[in-house]
Tab-separated table of C-alpha atoms in Angstrom:
chain	number	residue	atom	x	y	z
A	1	MET	CA	0.000	0.000	0.000
A	2	ASN	CA	1.228	3.501	-0.780
A	3	ILE	CA	2.687	5.141	2.352
A	4	ASP	CA	0.706	8.357	1.762
A	5	VAL	CA	-2.508	6.367	1.437
A	6	SER	CA	-1.757	4.564	4.723
A	7	ILE	CA	-1.124	7.854	6.516
A	8	ALA	CA	-4.341	9.330	5.099
A	9	ASN	CA	-6.315	6.277	6.249
A	10	VAL	CA	-4.879	6.479	9.762
A	11	CYS	CA	-5.431	10.234	10.024
A	12	MET	CA	-8.988	10.081	8.700
A	13	LEU	CA	-10.005	7.185	10.944
A	14	ALA	CA	-8.420	8.809	14.010
A	15	GLY	CA	-10.231	12.064	13.287
A	16	LYS	CA	-13.524	10.271	12.645
A	17	ILE	CA	-13.416	8.413	15.959
A	18	MET	CA	-12.549	11.572	17.876
A	19	LEU	CA	-15.307	13.676	16.307
A	20	GLU	CA	-17.923	10.962	16.806
A	21	SER	CA	-16.840	10.719	20.450
A	22	GLY	CA	-17.260	14.434	21.169
A	23	ALA	CA	-13.731	15.816	20.788
A	24	GLU	CA	-13.050	19.466	19.971
A	25	THR	CA	-12.395	20.128	16.282
A	26	TYR	CA	-9.067	21.830	16.955
A	27	ARG	CA	-7.912	18.733	18.861
A	28	VAL	CA	-8.978	16.538	15.932
A	29	GLU	CA	-7.013	18.629	13.441
A	30	ASP	CA	-3.986	18.776	15.746
A	31	THR	CA	-3.943	14.987	16.165
A	32	MET	CA	-4.220	14.393	12.414
A	33	ASN	CA	-1.503	16.923	11.625
A	34	ARG	CA	0.877	15.520	14.236
A	35	ILE	CA	0.539	12.016	12.804
A	36	ALA	CA	1.168	13.317	9.280
A	37	VAL	CA	4.163	15.436	10.299
A	38	SER	CA	5.741	12.522	12.165
A	39	TYR	CA	5.902	10.690	8.804
A	40	GLY	CA	7.435	13.592	6.948
A	41	LEU	CA	4.286	15.103	5.461
A	42	SER	CA	4.972	18.699	6.432
A	43	ASN	CA	2.337	20.086	4.035
A	44	ALA	CA	-0.564	17.887	5.176
A	45	GLN	CA	-3.857	19.771	5.277
A	46	SER	CA	-6.743	18.912	7.591
A	47	TYR	CA	-10.041	20.643	8.175
A	48	ALA	CA	-12.653	19.387	10.610
A	49	THR	CA	-16.189	20.500	11.349
A	50	PRO	CA	-18.745	18.805	13.613
A	51	THR	CA	-20.247	17.084	10.551
A	52	GLY	CA	-17.229	16.224	8.399
A	53	ILE	CA	-13.456	15.930	7.957
A	54	ILE	CA	-11.359	16.949	4.967
A	55	PHE	CA	-7.752	15.763	4.718
A	56	SER	CA	-5.032	15.881	2.086
A	57	VAL	CA	-1.420	14.753	2.320
A	58	ASP	CA	-0.321	17.841	0.350
A	59	ARG	CA	-1.770	21.025	-1.072
A	60	VAL	CA	-2.061	19.652	-4.604
A	61	GLU	CA	-2.872	16.017	-3.817
A	62	LYS	CA	-6.325	14.464	-3.861
A	63	THR	CA	-8.608	15.302	-0.966
A	64	ASN	CA	-10.127	12.736	1.375
A	65	PHE	CA	-13.516	13.414	2.923
A	66	VAL	CA	-15.658	11.628	5.507
A	67	ARG	CA	-19.055	12.722	6.801
A	68	ILE	CA	-19.877	12.534	10.507
A	69	SER	CA	-23.570	11.789	10.926
A	70	LYS	CA	-23.732	10.633	14.547
A	71	ARG	CA	-21.991	12.132	17.556
A	72	SER	CA	-21.967	11.115	21.183
A	73	THR	CA	-19.803	11.593	24.266
A	74	ASP	CA	-17.149	8.935	24.770
A	75	LEU	CA	-14.051	10.325	26.456
A	76	HIS	CA	-12.517	6.847	26.678
A	77	LYS	CA	-12.318	6.562	22.888
A	78	ILE	CA	-10.776	10.037	22.651
A	79	ALA	CA	-8.131	9.029	25.190
A	80	GLU	CA	-7.422	5.805	23.286
A	81	VAL	CA	-6.936	7.679	19.998
A	82	ASN	CA	-4.603	10.122	21.731
A	83	SER	CA	-2.621	7.193	23.114
A	84	ILE	CA	-2.326	5.589	19.669
A	85	SER	CA	-1.256	8.886	18.075
A	86	ARG	CA	1.422	9.426	20.727
A	87	LYS	CA	2.783	5.926	20.135
A	88	LEU	CA	2.816	6.606	16.393
A	89	THR	CA	4.713	9.862	16.740
A	90	GLY	CA	7.061	8.196	19.221
A	91	ASP	CA	7.883	5.339	16.786
A	92	GLU	CA	6.316	2.779	19.116
A	93	LEU	CA	3.827	1.704	16.421
A	94	VAL	CA	3.939	1.304	12.654
A	95	LEU	CA	1.122	2.511	10.416
A	96	SER	CA	-0.363	-0.921	9.825
A	97	GLU	CA	-0.548	-1.639	13.564
A	98	ALA	CA	-2.062	1.772	14.278
A	99	LEU	CA	-4.665	1.312	11.546
A	100	LEU	CA	-5.639	-2.080	12.971
A	101	LEU	CA	-5.965	-0.657	16.499
A	102	LEU	CA	-8.063	2.246	15.255
A	103	GLU	CA	-10.361	-0.063	13.287
A	104	GLU	CA	-10.901	-2.194	16.388
A	105	LEU	CA	-11.568	0.922	18.470
A	106	ASN	CA	-14.004	2.238	15.873
A	107	LEU	CA	-16.074	-0.951	16.100
A	108	ALA	CA	-15.787	-1.315	19.871
A	109	LYS	CA	-18.683	-0.550	22.170
A	110	VAL	CA	-16.736	0.832	25.097
A	111	SER	CA	-19.496	3.009	26.565
A	112	TYR	CA	-21.365	1.768	29.608
A	113	VAL	CA	-24.495	-0.307	29.143
A	114	GLY	CA	-27.858	1.400	29.428
A	115	TRP	CA	-28.761	0.414	32.988
A	116	ILE	CA	-25.455	1.712	34.340
A	117	GLN	CA	-26.014	5.027	32.563
A	118	ILE	CA	-29.521	5.242	34.028
A	119	VAL	CA	-28.354	4.469	37.580
A	120	SER	CA	-25.519	6.997	37.245
A	121	ALA	CA	-27.917	9.659	35.926
A	122	ALA	CA	-30.263	8.993	38.839
A	123	LEU	CA	-27.510	9.411	41.430
A	124	ILE	CA	-26.237	12.540	39.690
A	125	ALA	CA	-29.736	14.020	39.690
A	126	GLY	CA	-30.242	13.417	43.397
A	127	CYS	CA	-26.848	14.840	44.338
A	128	PHE	CA	-27.356	17.950	42.204
A	129	THR	CA	-30.690	18.590	43.906
A	130	ILE	CA	-28.972	18.643	47.291
A	131	MET	CA	-26.103	20.752	45.925
A	132	PHE	CA	-28.551	23.348	44.598
A	133	GLY	CA	-30.151	23.764	48.007
A	134	GLY	CA	-32.864	21.124	47.944
A	135	GLU	CA	-34.104	19.298	51.040
A	136	TRP	CA	-33.230	15.696	51.725
A	137	ALA	CA	-36.906	14.951	51.144
A	138	ASP	CA	-36.289	15.971	47.511
A	139	PHE	CA	-33.406	13.527	47.025
A	140	ILE	CA	-35.457	10.405	46.246
A	141	PRO	CA	-37.970	12.199	43.961
A	142	SER	CA	-35.111	13.797	42.035
A	143	LEU	CA	-33.265	10.468	41.868
A	144	VAL	CA	-36.319	8.697	40.450
A	145	ALA	CA	-37.205	11.528	38.047
A	146	GLY	CA	-33.626	11.859	36.804
A	147	GLY	CA	-33.253	8.141	36.197
A	148	ALA	CA	-36.652	7.856	34.526
A	149	GLY	CA	-35.978	10.886	32.330
A	150	TYR	CA	-32.632	9.530	31.178
A	151	ALA	CA	-34.161	6.117	30.522
A	152	ALA	CA	-36.904	7.810	28.487
A	153	MET	CA	-34.289	9.614	26.399
A	154	LEU	CA	-32.362	6.388	25.684
A	155	TRP	CA	-35.588	4.580	24.789
A	156	PHE	CA	-36.917	7.351	22.547
A	157	GLU	CA	-33.582	7.620	20.685
A	158	ARG	CA	-34.114	4.081	19.405
A	159	PHE	CA	-37.122	5.224	17.397
A	160	VAL	CA	-36.269	8.844	16.556
A	161	GLU	CA	-32.714	9.758	15.616
A	162	ILE	CA	-33.285	13.466	16.299
A	163	ARG	CA	-31.682	13.892	19.709
A	164	PHE	CA	-33.465	17.172	20.465
A	165	ILE	CA	-36.850	15.432	20.363
A	166	ALA	CA	-35.565	12.700	22.679
A	167	GLU	CA	-34.329	15.337	25.130
A	168	PHE	CA	-37.679	17.140	24.947
A	169	PHE	CA	-39.455	13.874	25.743
A	170	ALA	CA	-37.055	13.157	28.625
A	171	SER	CA	-37.558	16.584	30.213
A	172	PHE	CA	-41.326	16.172	29.777
A	173	VAL	CA	-41.148	12.931	31.787
A	174	ILE	CA	-39.017	14.636	34.439
A	175	GLY	CA	-41.420	17.543	34.800
A	176	LEU	CA	-44.416	15.225	34.987
A	177	LEU	CA	-42.849	13.043	37.687
A	178	ALA	CA	-41.720	16.071	39.694
A	179	ILE	CA	-45.273	17.447	39.753
A	180	LEU	CA	-46.704	14.058	40.728
A	181	PHE	CA	-44.204	13.718	43.591
A	182	ILE	CA	-45.083	17.175	44.921
A	183	GLN	CA	-48.841	16.539	44.653
A	184	ASN	CA	-48.433	13.295	46.595
A	185	GLY	CA	-46.394	14.996	49.313
A	186	SER	CA	-43.184	13.125	48.465
A	187	GLY	CA	-41.113	16.249	47.911
A	188	VAL	CA	-40.694	19.819	49.110
A	189	GLY	CA	-39.265	21.939	46.310
A	190	MET	CA	-40.499	21.155	42.798
A	191	ASP	CA	-37.971	23.556	41.261
A	192	LYS	CA	-35.052	21.858	43.017
A	193	ILE	CA	-36.263	18.421	41.957
A	194	ILE	CA	-36.578	19.474	38.322
A	195	ILE	CA	-33.242	21.298	38.255
A	196	GLY	CA	-31.387	18.321	39.700
A	197	ALA	CA	-33.182	15.793	37.487
A	198	VAL	CA	-32.412	17.587	34.204
A	199	MET	CA	-28.707	18.023	34.968
A	200	PRO	CA	-27.710	14.683	33.325
A	201	LEU	CA	-29.288	16.027	30.105
A	202	VAL	CA	-27.523	19.398	30.167
A	203	PRO	CA	-25.010	19.700	27.257
A	204	GLY	CA	-22.050	20.719	29.387
A	205	LEU	CA	-19.444	19.127	27.130
A	206	HIS	CA	-20.898	20.795	24.014
A	207	ILE	CA	-20.781	24.194	25.683
A	208	THR	CA	-17.186	23.654	26.820
A	209	ASN	CA	-16.091	22.447	23.375
A	210	ALA	CA	-17.834	25.375	21.692
A	211	VAL	CA	-15.956	27.863	23.858
A	212	ARG	CA	-12.630	26.089	23.375
A	213	ASP	CA	-13.080	25.922	19.601
A	214	LEU	CA	-13.961	29.623	19.488
A	215	MET	CA	-10.895	30.486	21.553
A	216	ALA	CA	-8.762	28.357	19.223
A	217	GLY	CA	-10.057	30.301	16.191
A	218	HIS	CA	-12.386	27.612	14.841
A	219	LEU	CA	-15.338	29.932	14.416
A	220	VAL	CA	-17.538	27.659	12.268
A	221	ALA	CA	-17.192	24.687	14.594
A	222	GLY	CA	-17.520	26.812	17.724
A	223	LEU	CA	-20.693	28.528	16.547
A	224	SER	CA	-22.290	25.307	15.306
A	225	LYS	CA	-21.610	23.520	18.598
A	226	GLY	CA	-22.879	26.534	20.495
A	227	VAL	CA	-26.122	26.477	18.504
A	228	GLU	CA	-26.433	22.727	19.095
A	229	ALA	CA	-26.034	23.272	22.847
A	230	LEU	CA	-28.591	26.096	22.712
A	231	LEU	CA	-31.123	23.879	20.926
A	232	THR	CA	-30.568	21.148	23.494
A	233	ALA	CA	-31.127	23.608	26.337
A	234	PHE	CA	-34.278	24.861	24.587
A	235	ALA	CA	-35.599	21.302	24.193
A	236	ILE	CA	-35.015	20.583	27.890
A	237	GLY	CA	-36.693	23.790	28.987
A	238	ALA	CA	-39.596	23.359	26.575
A	239	GLY	CA	-40.339	19.857	27.804
A	240	VAL	CA	-40.624	21.033	31.407
A	241	ALA	CA	-42.571	24.152	30.401
A	242	VAL	CA	-45.180	22.110	28.517
A	243	VAL	CA	-45.868	19.982	31.597
A	244	ILE	CA	-46.159	22.987	33.904
A	245	ALA	CA	-48.402	24.808	31.429
A	246	PHE	CA	-50.934	22.015	31.015
A	247	ILE	CA	-50.999	20.395	34.442
């Protein structure tokens, strides 16, 4: 296989995994460029957006493109790609070995199973309620509402690929359960229960990445991620607002 083709394959696959796992676009481009430079391609060109990657081994060579259609948050995969890229640049791996490792990582399901995510979201929701000034009587209602809301989001995503609708549905469930708990005397502060329960849905990583991309000069990526985070926040707020308005 042509050495330039091998480098392009490694760079594109590394960038694809990182973007799909929620990495910042400037980090994706930096990783791809470092791999290319370590193999003597000083003029390698890479351009990443939240929905696609463009890469060329030189200014006048053919351009490689891959579209990113699904994105999630998987910091473990990002760390694994960083580890592979460091080994490549440190001559601890050859291109063929790196490509094999990246292909295995791309196919791997390293995220936690659904029930662990739901339990974690429930505990996070309860703890946030207490942190935001809620009473201990609000801990269990927030725990249940947060876990149920996150489970509803995971379930709804199986049928509708539009994540904003799934988040709207999840916040609707959270708002409904919070009201039911308060009406049954199982909680004290409805606002604290709702705030804690929606925290697992809040796009904190998207907001952080948007700011970091903007500070790094990646205006297109930063603005698009900022808008995505804004839409997510709107969907969460709208779901709760609909419940409060009609019940």
